[in-house]
Amino acid sequence: MARPVAFVHVDLDNTWAIADCYGADLAPEHRNFVYENALPRFAAIFGELKIRSTLFVVGRDLEIEGNAARLRSFVESGHQIGNHSQTHELGFRDLTRDQIILEVSAAEAAISQNLGVTPRGFRAPGYGVSANLISVLIERGYQYDSSIMPSPYGFVFRWLDGRLRRKTPRGRALKKTQFPLLTDAQAPLHTYRVSTAKPTLPDESSTLFELPVATSPLLRLPFQASVCQRLGMAYFRRQLAAFRQRPELPLTFLLHGADLTDFAAMGNPFFAASAFFARPVADKAAEIRAFLGEIAQSHNIVLAEDWLAESPSAQTGSARTP
């Protein structure tokens, strides 16, 4: 019997994007710190475990000298590049259709021109899915979207986010539409062809697949690397065990650039005061290696792009599984 499949995704939110998210001040020399500091660790761990991932890239970061070369090394190693918008807009869910077209097309052009590849997958900043986004991706010929986090616990993310934002004057004034809404929890946990009318609904006539992300079966608890780092190995293993009980569900394990960034080396007061950001990077790297190693033991880690292209009929069939 074939092992269940898993996908490893990385949202490469750079340091400037993280600082903007919380209204934190950031020295100019640290705006690109995630790329400079974390990408070598991702490359080392993926190489050690023989994992191919999809890196979701913000188009603006390809304007920074050296970043295209850093990402080309991943492409040459067999990784895929996904589109994570042009500017990492914090209110992505509420953008107009024309604004979404600009965000998607500009990042797409930057990726194509600098890396020589065309992204086939998209993830909205802050899980900001909308009917406008789905229709734009279909028109532009995307293979899949992975913006829906079908979990009812978005309020927990917003509460934690608010705690950090209240530490900065700019953060307290920020208006954002990040993290899943309660209605997003109505979406299936399986891969499905997504409706342009309502992104939580399947539509067998659609050409675009939705890959729900960062949610475990049964209780629909958050299951991404950052959450597992906060809650520990026991929490990670309970959620992985839930996936083992549902082998028909592809597991999309989401990491962020921050998960392997040594923020202590920046000497930034905001990041130094955060228990999550300030953790020793050696501890974070050991945890990420352990998470991915255990997923690899029970699942066949493949590229979502390849899986969808090789057996689309099977994916349509899985959409009938609740």
Tab-separated table of C-alpha atoms in Angstrom, residues 1-225:
chain	number	residue	atom	x	y	z
A	1	MET	CA	0.000	0.000	0.000
A	2	ALA	CA	1.345	3.410	-0.978
A	3	ARG	CA	2.254	5.737	1.847
A	4	PRO	CA	0.176	8.919	2.277
A	5	VAL	CA	1.612	12.052	0.724
A	6	ALA	CA	2.866	15.216	2.367
A	7	PHE	CA	3.931	18.579	0.979
A	8	VAL	CA	6.489	20.874	2.611
A	9	HIS	CA	5.888	24.576	1.994
A	10	VAL	CA	7.915	27.578	3.149
A	11	ASP	CA	6.500	31.105	3.244
A	12	LEU	CA	9.560	33.309	2.839
A	13	ASP	CA	8.269	36.339	4.710
A	14	ASN	CA	11.374	38.498	4.960
A	15	THR	CA	12.370	40.488	8.041
A	16	TRP	CA	10.853	43.694	6.641
A	17	ALA	CA	7.505	41.909	6.197
A	18	ILE	CA	7.575	40.566	9.767
A	19	ALA	CA	8.461	44.010	11.149
A	20	ASP	CA	5.687	45.624	9.105
A	21	CYS	CA	3.247	43.024	10.419
A	22	TYR	CA	3.846	44.186	14.016
A	23	GLY	CA	4.775	47.822	13.427
A	24	ALA	CA	8.345	47.259	14.623
A	25	ASP	CA	11.289	49.470	13.713
A	26	LEU	CA	14.022	47.766	11.714
A	27	ALA	CA	17.513	48.875	10.723
A	28	PRO	CA	17.993	48.982	6.923
A	29	GLU	CA	20.755	46.372	7.073
A	30	HIS	CA	18.342	43.879	8.631
A	31	ARG	CA	15.483	44.143	6.133
A	32	ASN	CA	16.794	41.097	4.241
A	33	PHE	CA	17.952	39.152	7.284
A	34	VAL	CA	15.638	36.144	6.792
A	35	TYR	CA	17.091	35.493	3.339
A	36	GLU	CA	20.662	36.030	4.477
A	37	ASN	CA	20.418	34.126	7.736
A	38	ALA	CA	17.745	31.426	7.384
A	39	LEU	CA	17.986	30.207	3.790
A	40	PRO	CA	21.289	28.358	4.349
A	41	ARG	CA	19.672	26.437	7.230
A	42	PHE	CA	16.684	25.482	5.100
A	43	ALA	CA	19.033	24.293	2.369
A	44	ALA	CA	21.069	22.228	4.824
A	45	ILE	CA	18.071	20.536	6.484
A	46	PHE	CA	16.289	19.851	3.193
A	47	GLY	CA	19.491	18.443	1.735
A	48	GLU	CA	20.131	16.257	4.771
A	49	LEU	CA	16.596	14.810	4.699
A	50	LYS	CA	16.389	14.738	0.885
A	51	ILE	CA	13.239	16.878	0.907
A	52	ARG	CA	12.027	18.973	-1.992
A	53	SER	CA	9.843	21.891	-0.980
A	54	THR	CA	7.911	24.765	-2.490
A	55	LEU	CA	9.195	28.191	-1.450
A	56	PHE	CA	6.525	30.902	-1.589
A	57	VAL	CA	8.298	34.119	-2.547
A	58	VAL	CA	7.277	37.775	-2.204
A	59	GLY	CA	8.116	39.491	-5.497
A	60	ARG	CA	9.582	42.577	-3.835
A	61	ASP	CA	12.357	40.474	-2.312
A	62	LEU	CA	13.732	39.669	-5.747
A	63	GLU	CA	14.626	43.350	-6.103
A	64	ILE	CA	17.222	42.897	-3.325
A	65	GLU	CA	20.707	42.099	-4.537
A	66	GLY	CA	21.730	38.485	-4.019
A	67	ASN	CA	18.280	37.051	-3.393
A	68	ALA	CA	17.772	35.757	-6.925
A	69	ALA	CA	21.037	33.816	-6.702
A	70	ARG	CA	20.027	32.411	-3.309
A	71	LEU	CA	16.733	31.159	-4.700
A	72	ARG	CA	18.221	29.849	-7.941
A	73	SER	CA	20.294	27.425	-5.877
A	74	PHE	CA	17.046	25.976	-4.507
A	75	VAL	CA	15.546	25.708	-7.994
A	76	GLU	CA	18.681	23.913	-9.191
A	77	SER	CA	18.273	21.460	-6.281
A	78	GLY	CA	14.752	20.541	-7.388
A	79	HIS	CA	12.627	22.833	-5.245
A	80	GLN	CA	9.650	24.722	-6.636
A	81	ILE	CA	8.877	28.434	-6.344
A	82	GLY	CA	5.390	29.647	-5.436
A	83	ASN	CA	3.860	33.115	-5.600
A	84	HIS	CA	3.302	34.862	-2.245
A	85	SER	CA	2.193	38.234	-3.721
A	86	GLN	CA	4.259	41.259	-4.667
A	87	THR	CA	4.134	43.332	-1.474
A	88	HIS	CA	2.788	41.014	1.271
A	89	GLU	CA	-0.183	43.311	1.798
A	90	LEU	CA	-1.591	42.917	5.333
A	91	GLY	CA	-5.168	43.437	4.160
A	92	PHE	CA	-4.984	41.012	1.253
A	93	ARG	CA	-8.415	39.487	1.844
A	94	ASP	CA	-10.093	42.863	1.211
A	95	LEU	CA	-8.181	43.878	-1.922
A	96	THR	CA	-10.188	44.660	-5.026
A	97	ARG	CA	-9.924	42.402	-8.039
A	98	ASP	CA	-7.706	44.908	-9.858
A	99	GLN	CA	-5.397	45.153	-6.840
A	100	ILE	CA	-5.136	41.368	-6.667
A	101	ILE	CA	-4.282	41.210	-10.369
A	102	LEU	CA	-1.388	43.605	-9.738
A	103	GLU	CA	-0.164	41.689	-6.688
A	104	VAL	CA	-0.254	38.327	-8.464
A	105	SER	CA	1.070	39.451	-11.859
A	106	ALA	CA	3.924	41.601	-10.520
A	107	ALA	CA	5.270	38.800	-8.318
A	108	GLU	CA	4.794	36.319	-11.139
A	109	ALA	CA	6.845	38.533	-13.484
A	110	ALA	CA	9.593	39.017	-10.877
A	111	ILE	CA	9.868	35.270	-10.326
A	112	SER	CA	9.911	34.497	-14.038
A	113	GLN	CA	12.461	37.181	-14.910
A	114	ASN	CA	14.845	36.491	-12.037
A	115	LEU	CA	14.532	32.733	-11.600
A	116	GLY	CA	13.463	31.509	-15.027
A	117	VAL	CA	10.430	29.635	-13.697
A	118	THR	CA	6.693	30.280	-13.713
A	119	PRO	CA	4.968	29.725	-10.355
A	120	ARG	CA	2.115	27.229	-10.432
A	121	GLY	CA	0.954	27.715	-6.846
A	122	PHE	CA	-0.121	30.752	-4.830
A	123	ARG	CA	-0.520	31.523	-1.149
A	124	ALA	CA	-2.094	34.763	0.031
A	125	PRO	CA	-0.486	36.649	2.924
A	126	GLY	CA	-2.288	35.925	6.170
A	127	TYR	CA	-4.419	33.166	4.569
A	128	GLY	CA	-6.349	35.998	2.880
A	129	VAL	CA	-8.367	33.981	0.397
A	130	SER	CA	-11.278	35.552	-1.476
A	131	ALA	CA	-13.506	34.858	-4.462
A	132	ASN	CA	-11.636	37.604	-6.341
A	133	LEU	CA	-8.346	35.836	-5.728
A	134	ILE	CA	-9.648	32.484	-6.965
A	135	SER	CA	-10.987	33.974	-10.183
A	136	VAL	CA	-7.710	35.807	-10.864
A	137	LEU	CA	-5.655	32.643	-10.331
A	138	ILE	CA	-7.897	30.679	-12.685
A	139	GLU	CA	-7.599	33.350	-15.363
A	140	ARG	CA	-3.812	33.323	-15.037
A	141	GLY	CA	-3.620	29.550	-15.367
A	142	TYR	CA	-2.465	28.626	-11.868
A	143	GLN	CA	-2.514	24.974	-10.882
A	144	TYR	CA	-3.415	25.464	-7.231
A	145	ASP	CA	-4.060	27.895	-4.429
A	146	SER	CA	-3.049	27.128	-0.852
A	147	SER	CA	-4.499	30.081	1.039
A	148	ILE	CA	-7.289	28.463	3.038
A	149	MET	CA	-6.581	27.415	6.603
A	150	PRO	CA	-9.850	25.593	7.418
A	151	SER	CA	-9.573	26.016	11.170
A	152	PRO	CA	-11.964	27.766	13.611
A	153	TYR	CA	-9.058	29.005	15.747
A	154	GLY	CA	-8.149	32.146	13.806
A	155	PHE	CA	-9.168	34.169	16.866
A	156	VAL	CA	-6.223	32.649	18.767
A	157	PHE	CA	-3.791	33.842	16.097
A	158	ARG	CA	-5.381	37.301	16.169
A	159	TRP	CA	-5.104	37.435	19.967
A	160	LEU	CA	-1.423	36.476	19.906
A	161	ASP	CA	-0.820	38.878	17.037
A	162	GLY	CA	-2.498	41.670	18.994
A	163	ARG	CA	-0.294	41.042	22.022
A	164	LEU	CA	2.802	41.626	19.910
A	165	ARG	CA	1.377	44.598	18.034
A	166	ARG	CA	0.502	46.357	21.274
A	167	LYS	CA	4.219	46.535	22.058
A	168	THR	CA	4.788	49.129	19.298
A	169	PRO	CA	3.010	52.441	18.578
A	170	ARG	CA	2.675	51.662	14.855
A	171	GLY	CA	1.501	48.145	15.593
A	172	ARG	CA	-1.418	49.335	17.709
A	173	ALA	CA	-2.681	51.391	14.753
A	174	LEU	CA	-2.374	48.671	12.111
A	175	LYS	CA	-5.455	47.519	10.228
A	176	LYS	CA	-5.138	43.931	9.021
A	177	THR	CA	-7.287	41.098	7.703
A	178	GLN	CA	-4.904	38.285	8.526
A	179	PHE	CA	-5.573	34.759	9.796
A	180	PRO	CA	-8.528	32.472	9.052
A	181	LEU	CA	-12.132	33.524	9.565
A	182	LEU	CA	-14.622	31.241	11.266
A	183	THR	CA	-16.282	30.674	7.887
A	184	ASP	CA	-12.984	29.298	6.518
A	185	ALA	CA	-13.493	26.302	8.806
A	186	GLN	CA	-16.350	25.241	6.515
A	187	ALA	CA	-13.831	24.275	3.825
A	188	PRO	CA	-12.920	20.604	3.326
A	189	LEU	CA	-9.655	19.287	4.712
A	190	HIS	CA	-8.919	17.415	1.490
A	191	THR	CA	-7.642	18.829	-1.784
A	192	TYR	CA	-10.530	20.009	-3.938
A	193	ARG	CA	-11.334	21.917	-7.092
A	194	VAL	CA	-12.314	25.313	-5.736
A	195	SER	CA	-15.369	27.378	-6.531
A	196	THR	CA	-15.049	30.955	-7.757
A	197	ALA	CA	-18.310	31.784	-6.004
A	198	LYS	CA	-17.158	30.714	-2.546
A	199	PRO	CA	-13.611	29.474	-1.898
A	200	THR	CA	-14.729	27.067	0.835
A	201	LEU	CA	-16.863	25.118	-1.662
A	202	PRO	CA	-15.735	22.434	-4.141
A	203	ASP	CA	-16.625	22.817	-7.806
A	204	GLU	CA	-15.760	19.863	-10.023
A	205	SER	CA	-15.758	22.092	-13.113
A	206	SER	CA	-13.009	24.341	-11.752
A	207	THR	CA	-9.466	24.172	-13.144
A	208	LEU	CA	-7.898	25.359	-9.880
A	209	PHE	CA	-7.179	23.091	-6.924
A	210	GLU	CA	-7.266	24.292	-3.326
A	211	LEU	CA	-4.699	22.740	-0.990
A	212	PRO	CA	-5.889	23.455	2.574
A	213	VAL	CA	-2.925	24.308	4.750
A	214	ALA	CA	-1.767	24.035	8.352
A	215	THR	CA	-4.809	22.243	9.784
A	216	SER	CA	-4.956	18.776	11.331
A	217	PRO	CA	-7.904	16.353	11.059
A	218	LEU	CA	-10.710	15.936	13.581
A	219	LEU	CA	-10.369	19.054	15.771
A	220	ARG	CA	-8.917	21.169	12.935
A	221	LEU	CA	-6.124	22.379	15.182
A	222	PRO	CA	-3.371	24.573	13.703
A	223	PHE	CA	-0.570	22.407	12.357
A	224	GLN	CA	2.321	24.475	11.111
A	225	ALA	CA	5.928	24.608	12.237
